[in-house]
Structure formats: C-alpha cells, structure tokens
Amino acid sequence: MRLLAGTTGPGSADRPDAVTVDGRTLSSEALLGAALAVAADVHGAATVAVDATPSLETVVAVVGGLLAGAAVVPVPSDAGPAERSHILDDSGASVVLDTVDVTRRSSISLPTPAPESPALIMYTSGTTGAPKGVVHTHASLEAGVDAVADAWDWTPDDRLVHGLPLFHVHGLVLGVLGALRAGSPLVHTRKPQPERYAAAGGTLYFGVPTVWSRICAQPAAARALSRARLLVSGSAALPVPVFERLRALTGHTPVERYGMTETLITISSRFDGARFPGDVGVPVRGVETRVEASDGDIGELWVRGPMLLRRYVHQPADLVDGWFRTGDIARKTPDGRHRIVGRASTDLIKSGGYRIGAGEVEDALLAHPAVREAAVIGTPHADLGEAVTAYVVVSPGAALGADDLVDFVARQLSVHKRPRVVHLVEALPRNAMGKVQKKRLGGPML
C-alpha cells in the first residue's frame, strides 16, 4: 500500500534492519511477510483493535491491519478497564489483536485501500469527557507524514530512534508509519531512557520534553547524540532551559513542532530554517494557519490542511470551511512563525483586564536555576477575575520560598504577570506523553 511504500512497496530495497524494538529486529521483507499473515487473518473486518505495547508485535499488527484495509484502533497499553471498554465498544472493533506471532509469513495479495478509506481511529485524551475516536484516512496519514518528511528532510539514509508510546500520533504515526513511509530504519528503545538513546546511533531522534530533560541530566548520554542530524521535541512545550541545555550539550538546536490527534503535525521548525526557544515554527507543506485574536496579538489557533481528520467515530468533524479550531492559544509573528501559549481552557489567564499566557510565566519560572518543573494556571479571584497561580517543583535542598519566585518572575516580566500564588509541590501530574494535566492542579497532587 502507498502509506508503507518506502519499506514494503514494490521495488523498495530489503533492509535487514527495517524495524528494531527493544533489540529484536525484522527486515523489511520479514516485516511485510509477517504483516501479510496478520492481514490474511483479519481481512474483511472493518475495524481492528491492537493492544499497543512497545513491541514488534504491535508494529506487525498495525501494519497488518492497514494492509487488510481495516481501520486500526491502537488501544493504549496503560488503559484501565473502563477506558479500554469504551474504546472497544465505541469503535465497534470486531477483532482485537492482543497476540501476534511475528515469525509467521504470508504472500497473500490484497487490494490497495482507497485513499479516503479509514486507516486509523485514534482516541483523544478525554480531558473534557469520554475520549472521542478520531478517524484518519490513508490520504490524511500520507499527507501528514509526507509534510513532516519534507520539513525535516527525512530520507532512507536516516535512522530514526525513539522510545515513545505506540498509541499516539508522535510515537505511532510519525515514529512508525513515518519511518516506513520514508524507508528509513526504525529503532524503538522500548523505554525512552538516556542510555538507550545514546547507544542507538541514530540520525533522527524523537522525544517529549521529559525525555530531553532526563537526557540533559546525563551529559555523557546527551553528548553521544552530537552525531545525529536532528533532535525533535513535541507533544508539549520544551522548556527554554532544557532547549538551551540540549543545544549546549549536543551542538544541535532542537526542532519543535505542533500537532494534535485531530490534525497530525501542522506546524514545525524546518531542517534548513531558524529555530528559537518556545517557537514551533511555520506551517508544513499544504497547511494554512490563522490566529483569531479578540484583542492583542494572541488568540485561538485555527488550521487547515490535507492531514486533518475526516470525522469522529460518531459525529462529523467540526470544521468551518475546512478550518479546525484547535483550542490552543498562539502568537504568530509577521514572518509566519508560531508560539503556542497554551490551551484556551487552562492557559489563557484573564487577570485584572490583562490577557496572560501561562507558558510565558512558566518559562520565566524555569529560568531560575533551582526550579525543576513549573505549571501555571488561572484561579478564581474576587478582584482580578483570575489570579496567576503557579505550581513549582524545586531542586532538593534548595532554600527557595514562594515569595522568592514571585519576585524572580516580576524582575523578568511585566509586574501584572507575576504569580499571585505559588504552591511548592513534589511533582506535577503528567500523562503518558509527559504533558502536565492542568485539570488536576488544585486537587490531590501526585
């Protein structure tokens, strides 16, 4: 099929190391044969669920489902019983691939799925209700991975390394299907541990901010990545201190990019373009963006492009003339670069008549050498409407109080942006991709 043409398509060269997961390797010929064996088993099923563990079995199962023309539903490996039941029932999956034998082979011939036939059903995080199934077609996935390959100059000569979950856009769509489409070997380290990244010998590395922070904490591992070509960070904003530390240790200015389950990657720094801390770059090929600002220069980001979702499982996509409202607050510079300020629901704080981006205050807090993590939200305030409220993790043993941090931010930013309240906490609540779950701030902390 076209989506996998780089590795499994006609005329593609057989790579002895097409996919490696946790030290286990399949050649491109073996991957195709194993995936066709799965495809033969499930051919005719409209929707196939895959228990998405970090394994060769998951890669073979996903590829097999796609070759069979089914809509593949990756079920998070950490899903609890209620979430798993919802995903299986909501998607209507008639087959669940929870055990796959990667040693089986088949040479069955199957028709190529139509471009607009469903390919992946990926479930959102469900922060505002039950997770919704996002339907991507073969055409939307192809447009998405091709636009990223163009932005990053991703070729068969690359060797991709990552250890991200195989049930999100970052780890699965980019990290598996992107590599297969580009024809570049994939090394999945099972866990995104610094020493595993350092030993993998890649040219292209994917990580979330937590991964890059941990790598920077092990300078020897970070320096081993100096031989790479690109270091890509996504799924959450990369703190400025981590950006700078990573650049100092590896000699590489990291690439940041922006996307959602519904949109895939729509904005990214380019391999041949300027990169700045906190800047996610410019629209990728085929994408248009606009910022709907009611006042000032920040507002809700809207995107339009061929990689957007086609629909949800039980409802149409909420598109306006092809535009998708992301719910994220952004600033767009005159030359087309973007900075994501945060979510409209949690990261745009309206305090005393000012509109304050939580990300700007978080960056200011993280500039303090004793601050390890920071998250900022708006909390109800009788006079101001909302008060800038910070949750901060400081280094063990640091003699640092809340008032010290308030003063530190006030020296960097406008005084009205300083936190009114600072909570010193042991940890921030995060999901599997390392994103801070701000909806949980103010409740029981981890």
mmCIF file of N, CA and C in Angstrom, residues 84-162:
data_model
loop_
_atom_site.group_PDB
_atom_site.id
_atom_site.type_symbol
_atom_site.label_atom_id
_atom_site.label_comp_id
_atom_site.label_asym_id
_atom_site.label_seq_id
_atom_site.Cartn_x
_atom_site.Cartn_y
_atom_site.Cartn_z
ATOM 1 N N ARG A 84 -10.497 1.068 28.281
ATOM 2 C CA ARG A 84 -10.379 0.029 27.257
ATOM 3 C C ARG A 84 -11.754 -0.391 26.749
ATOM 4 N N SER A 85 -12.684 -0.588 27.667
ATOM 5 C CA SER A 85 -14.033 -0.997 27.275
ATOM 6 C C SER A 85 -14.693 0.073 26.411
ATOM 7 N N HIS A 86 -14.497 1.346 26.790
ATOM 8 C CA HIS A 86 -15.087 2.430 25.999
ATOM 9 C C HIS A 86 -14.519 2.434 24.588
ATOM 10 N N ILE A 87 -13.200 2.310 24.446
ATOM 11 C CA ILE A 87 -12.572 2.355 23.126
ATOM 12 C C ILE A 87 -13.064 1.208 22.246
ATOM 13 N N LEU A 88 -13.118 -0.004 22.809
ATOM 14 C CA LEU A 88 -13.543 -1.155 22.018
ATOM 15 C C LEU A 88 -15.015 -1.047 21.629
ATOM 16 N N ASP A 89 -15.856 -0.634 22.563
ATOM 17 C CA ASP A 89 -17.287 -0.525 22.266
ATOM 18 C C ASP A 89 -17.564 0.629 21.309
ATOM 19 N N ASP A 90 -16.941 1.777 21.569
ATOM 20 C CA ASP A 90 -17.211 2.971 20.773
ATOM 21 C C ASP A 90 -16.737 2.799 19.335
ATOM 22 N N SER A 91 -15.582 2.169 19.154
ATOM 23 C CA SER A 91 -15.025 2.000 17.801
ATOM 24 C C SER A 91 -15.721 0.907 17.013
ATOM 25 N N GLY A 92 -16.385 -0.008 17.711
ATOM 26 C CA GLY A 92 -17.017 -1.135 17.025
ATOM 27 C C GLY A 92 -16.033 -2.157 16.509
ATOM 28 N N ALA A 93 -14.870 -2.236 17.132
ATOM 29 C CA ALA A 93 -13.861 -3.195 16.675
ATOM 30 C C ALA A 93 -14.396 -4.616 16.780
ATOM 31 N N SER A 94 -14.323 -5.352 15.678
ATOM 32 C CA SER A 94 -14.805 -6.738 15.665
ATOM 33 C C SER A 94 -13.692 -7.732 15.937
ATOM 34 N N VAL A 95 -12.450 -7.265 15.887
ATOM 35 C CA VAL A 95 -11.287 -8.115 16.145
ATOM 36 C C VAL A 95 -10.344 -7.355 17.074
ATOM 37 N N VAL A 96 -9.786 -8.048 18.050
ATOM 38 C CA VAL A 96 -8.776 -7.460 18.919
ATOM 39 C C VAL A 96 -7.501 -8.276 18.764
ATOM 40 N N LEU A 97 -6.444 -7.633 18.273
ATOM 41 C CA LEU A 97 -5.156 -8.292 18.111
ATOM 42 C C LEU A 97 -4.333 -8.075 19.381
ATOM 43 N N ASP A 98 -4.423 -9.045 20.289
ATOM 44 C CA ASP A 98 -3.657 -8.936 21.526
ATOM 45 C C ASP A 98 -2.481 -9.904 21.560
ATOM 46 N N THR A 99 -2.455 -10.843 20.624
ATOM 47 C CA THR A 99 -1.302 -11.743 20.475
ATOM 48 C C THR A 99 -0.999 -11.883 18.990
ATOM 49 N N VAL A 100 0.241 -11.643 18.627
ATOM 50 C CA VAL A 100 0.671 -11.730 17.227
ATOM 51 C C VAL A 100 1.972 -12.516 17.172
ATOM 52 N N ASP A 101 2.051 -13.453 16.244
ATOM 53 C CA ASP A 101 3.263 -14.249 16.040
ATOM 54 C C ASP A 101 4.060 -13.617 14.906
ATOM 55 N N VAL A 102 5.168 -12.961 15.238
ATOM 56 C CA VAL A 102 5.936 -12.242 14.226
ATOM 57 C C VAL A 102 6.790 -13.170 13.366
ATOM 58 N N THR A 103 6.778 -14.471 13.660
ATOM 59 C CA THR A 103 7.547 -15.420 12.841
ATOM 60 C C THR A 103 6.725 -15.969 11.688
ATOM 61 N N ARG A 104 5.424 -15.755 11.690
ATOM 62 C CA ARG A 104 4.579 -16.228 10.583
ATOM 63 C C ARG A 104 4.842 -15.396 9.335
ATOM 64 N N ARG A 105 4.575 -16.014 8.173
ATOM 65 C CA ARG A 105 4.775 -15.313 6.905
ATOM 66 C C ARG A 105 3.622 -15.634 5.953
ATOM 67 N N SER A 106 3.307 -14.665 5.108
ATOM 68 C CA SER A 106 2.316 -14.859 4.061
ATOM 69 C C SER A 106 2.711 -14.018 2.865
ATOM 70 N N SER A 107 2.257 -14.427 1.697
ATOM 71 C CA SER A 107 2.484 -13.641 0.484
ATOM 72 C C SER A 107 1.155 -13.327 -0.189
ATOM 73 N N ILE A 108 0.089 -13.297 0.599
ATOM 74 C CA ILE A 108 -1.237 -13.026 0.073
ATOM 75 C C ILE A 108 -1.258 -11.693 -0.668
ATOM 76 N N SER A 109 -2.029 -11.633 -1.733
ATOM 77 C CA SER A 109 -2.170 -10.395 -2.498
ATOM 78 C C SER A 109 -3.494 -9.738 -2.114
ATOM 79 N N LEU A 110 -3.442 -8.479 -1.712
ATOM 80 C CA LEU A 110 -4.628 -7.765 -1.263
ATOM 81 C C LEU A 110 -4.773 -6.459 -2.035
ATOM 82 N N PRO A 111 -5.997 -6.006 -2.271
ATOM 83 C CA PRO A 111 -6.176 -4.735 -2.978
ATOM 84 C C PRO A 111 -5.699 -3.564 -2.136
ATOM 85 N N THR A 112 -5.240 -2.534 -2.814
ATOM 86 C CA THR A 112 -4.808 -1.325 -2.120
ATOM 87 C C THR A 112 -6.033 -0.570 -1.616
ATOM 88 N N PRO A 113 -6.069 -0.207 -0.328
ATOM 89 C CA PRO A 113 -7.228 0.539 0.184
ATOM 90 C C PRO A 113 -7.410 1.864 -0.544
ATOM 91 N N ALA A 114 -8.655 2.294 -0.664
ATOM 92 C CA ALA A 114 -8.941 3.583 -1.291
ATOM 93 C C ALA A 114 -8.366 4.711 -0.439
ATOM 94 N N PRO A 115 -7.920 5.800 -1.072
ATOM 95 C CA PRO A 115 -7.297 6.890 -0.309
ATOM 96 C C PRO A 115 -8.148 7.415 0.845
ATOM 97 N N GLU A 116 -9.450 7.491 0.660
ATOM 98 C CA GLU A 116 -10.304 8.067 1.702
ATOM 99 C C GLU A 116 -10.954 7.006 2.592
ATOM 100 N N SER A 117 -10.478 5.773 2.517
ATOM 101 C CA SER A 117 -10.998 4.763 3.438
ATOM 102 C C SER A 117 -10.327 4.929 4.798
ATOM 103 N N PRO A 118 -11.058 4.646 5.900
ATOM 104 C CA PRO A 118 -10.484 4.832 7.235
ATOM 105 C C PRO A 118 -9.242 3.962 7.430
ATOM 106 N N ALA A 119 -8.208 4.538 8.041
ATOM 107 C CA ALA A 119 -6.961 3.818 8.287
ATOM 108 C C ALA A 119 -6.670 3.690 9.783
ATOM 109 N N LEU A 120 -6.791 4.776 10.516
ATOM 110 C CA LEU A 120 -6.552 4.771 11.959
ATOM 111 C C LEU A 120 -7.697 5.449 12.681
ATOM 112 N N ILE A 121 -8.086 4.882 13.798
ATOM 113 C CA ILE A 121 -9.006 5.548 14.722
ATOM 114 C C ILE A 121 -8.243 5.727 16.028
ATOM 115 N N MET A 122 -7.886 6.971 16.316
ATOM 116 C CA MET A 122 -7.086 7.267 17.499
ATOM 117 C C MET A 122 -7.938 8.053 18.485
ATOM 118 N N TYR A 123 -7.868 7.660 19.742
ATOM 119 C CA TYR A 123 -8.733 8.266 20.748
ATOM 120 C C TYR A 123 -8.029 9.413 21.461
ATOM 121 N N THR A 124 -8.787 10.501 21.640
ATOM 122 C CA THR A 124 -8.275 11.685 22.328
ATOM 123 C C THR A 124 -8.106 11.382 23.812
ATOM 124 N N SER A 125 -7.511 12.343 24.512
ATOM 125 C CA SER A 125 -7.220 12.125 25.929
ATOM 126 C C SER A 125 -8.449 12.159 26.808
ATOM 127 N N GLY A 126 -9.548 12.724 26.304
ATOM 128 C CA GLY A 126 -10.769 12.721 27.092
ATOM 129 C C GLY A 126 -10.763 13.669 28.272
ATOM 130 N N THR A 127 -10.051 14.808 28.158
ATOM 131 C CA THR A 127 -9.964 15.730 29.293
ATOM 132 C C THR A 127 -11.287 16.449 29.546
ATOM 133 N N THR A 128 -12.168 16.510 28.564
ATOM 134 C CA THR A 128 -13.459 17.181 28.746
ATOM 135 C C THR A 128 -14.620 16.210 28.568
ATOM 136 N N GLY A 129 -14.409 14.947 28.807
ATOM 137 C CA GLY A 129 -15.441 13.935 28.656
ATOM 138 C C GLY A 129 -14.821 12.632 28.209
ATOM 139 N N ALA A 130 -15.682 11.691 27.785
ATOM 140 C CA ALA A 130 -15.170 10.410 27.314
ATOM 141 C C ALA A 130 -14.311 10.623 26.073
ATOM 142 N N PRO A 131 -13.211 9.864 25.921
ATOM 143 C CA PRO A 131 -12.360 10.008 24.741
ATOM 144 C C PRO A 131 -13.159 9.841 23.449
ATOM 145 N N LYS A 132 -12.841 10.668 22.447
ATOM 146 C CA LYS A 132 -13.505 10.596 21.147
ATOM 147 C C LYS A 132 -12.587 9.939 20.132
ATOM 148 N N GLY A 133 -13.170 9.103 19.279
ATOM 149 C CA GLY A 133 -12.399 8.431 18.241
ATOM 150 C C GLY A 133 -12.209 9.329 17.034
ATOM 151 N N VAL A 134 -10.957 9.638 16.722
ATOM 152 C CA VAL A 134 -10.599 10.496 15.592
ATOM 153 C C VAL A 134 -10.286 9.603 14.396
ATOM 154 N N VAL A 135 -11.001 9.793 13.302
ATOM 155 C CA VAL A 135 -10.840 8.940 12.120
ATOM 156 C C VAL A 135 -9.902 9.606 11.115
ATOM 157 N N HIS A 136 -8.766 8.937 10.863
ATOM 158 C CA HIS A 136 -7.842 9.365 9.814
ATOM 159 C C HIS A 136 -7.887 8.365 8.678
ATOM 160 N N THR A 137 -7.835 8.872 7.464
ATOM 161 C CA THR A 137 -7.834 8.025 6.280
ATOM 162 C C THR A 137 -6.406 7.782 5.815
ATOM 163 N N HIS A 138 -6.266 6.886 4.835
ATOM 164 C CA HIS A 138 -4.943 6.667 4.249
ATOM 165 C C HIS A 138 -4.420 7.969 3.642
ATOM 166 N N ALA A 139 -5.312 8.752 3.046
ATOM 167 C CA ALA A 139 -4.887 10.002 2.422
ATOM 168 C C ALA A 139 -4.418 11.021 3.459
ATOM 169 N N SER A 140 -5.134 11.138 4.578
ATOM 170 C CA SER A 140 -4.725 12.126 5.587
ATOM 171 C C SER A 140 -3.406 11.726 6.241
ATOM 172 N N LEU A 141 -3.216 10.421 6.478
ATOM 173 C CA LEU A 141 -1.955 9.961 7.053
ATOM 174 C C LEU A 141 -0.794 10.188 6.089
ATOM 175 N N GLU A 142 -1.007 9.877 4.812
ATOM 176 C CA GLU A 142 0.052 10.094 3.824
ATOM 177 C C GLU A 142 0.421 11.567 3.742
ATOM 178 N N ALA A 143 -0.591 12.441 3.709
ATOM 179 C CA ALA A 143 -0.312 13.882 3.640
ATOM 180 C C ALA A 143 0.455 14.332 4.872
ATOM 181 N N GLY A 144 0.089 13.789 6.034
ATOM 182 C CA GLY A 144 0.742 14.187 7.272
ATOM 183 C C GLY A 144 2.198 13.781 7.340
ATOM 184 N N VAL A 145 2.490 12.524 7.041
ATOM 185 C CA VAL A 145 3.880 12.069 7.154
ATOM 186 C C VAL A 145 4.737 12.635 6.025
ATOM 187 N N ASP A 146 4.157 12.848 4.852
ATOM 188 C CA ASP A 146 4.935 13.434 3.756
ATOM 189 C C ASP A 146 5.305 14.889 4.043
ATOM 190 N N ALA A 147 4.391 15.634 4.676
ATOM 191 C CA ALA A 147 4.685 17.030 5.000
ATOM 192 C C ALA A 147 5.791 17.120 6.043
ATOM 193 N N VAL A 148 5.778 16.205 7.010
ATOM 194 C CA VAL A 148 6.827 16.176 8.024
ATOM 195 C C VAL A 148 8.166 15.786 7.395
ATOM 196 N N ALA A 149 8.140 14.786 6.517
ATOM 197 C CA ALA A 149 9.371 14.366 5.851
ATOM 198 C C ALA A 149 9.987 15.523 5.061
ATOM 199 N N ASP A 150 9.136 16.320 4.444
ATOM 200 C CA ASP A 150 9.623 17.484 3.706
ATOM 201 C C ASP A 150 10.242 18.504 4.661
ATOM 202 N N ALA A 151 9.590 18.755 5.793
ATOM 203 C CA ALA A 151 10.092 19.756 6.744
ATOM 204 C C ALA A 151 11.416 19.337 7.362
ATOM 205 N N TRP A 152 11.610 18.036 7.553
ATOM 206 C CA TRP A 152 12.802 17.544 8.242
ATOM 207 C C TRP A 152 13.813 16.896 7.304
ATOM 208 N N ASP A 153 13.546 16.938 5.986
ATOM 209 C CA ASP A 153 14.438 16.305 5.008
ATOM 210 C C ASP A 153 14.689 14.842 5.379
ATOM 211 N N TRP A 154 13.615 14.150 5.697
ATOM 212 C CA TRP A 154 13.661 12.764 6.171
ATOM 213 C C TRP A 154 13.787 11.835 4.974
ATOM 214 N N THR A 155 14.839 11.046 4.898
ATOM 215 C CA THR A 155 15.120 10.197 3.745
ATOM 216 C C THR A 155 15.460 8.772 4.205
ATOM 217 N N PRO A 156 15.590 7.836 3.253
ATOM 218 C CA PRO A 156 16.004 6.473 3.616
ATOM 219 C C PRO A 156 17.382 6.404 4.266
ATOM 220 N N ASP A 157 18.171 7.459 4.122
ATOM 221 C CA ASP A 157 19.502 7.469 4.734
ATOM 222 C C ASP A 157 19.456 7.741 6.239
ATOM 223 N N ASP A 158 18.296 8.148 6.737
ATOM 224 C CA ASP A 158 18.173 8.411 8.167
ATOM 225 C C ASP A 158 17.974 7.116 8.941
ATOM 226 N N ARG A 159 18.193 7.202 10.236
ATOM 227 C CA ARG A 159 17.932 6.115 11.173
ATOM 228 C C ARG A 159 17.198 6.754 12.345
ATOM 229 N N LEU A 160 15.902 6.455 12.458
ATOM 230 C CA LEU A 160 15.074 7.067 13.491
ATOM 231 C C LEU A 160 15.182 6.294 14.795
ATOM 232 N N VAL A 161 15.330 7.033 15.890
ATOM 233 C CA VAL A 161 15.375 6.433 17.223
ATOM 234 C C VAL A 161 14.354 7.129 18.119
ATOM 235 N N HIS A 162 13.532 6.343 18.803
ATOM 236 C CA HIS A 162 12.660 6.900 19.840
ATOM 237 C C HIS A 162 12.175 5.770 20.730
#
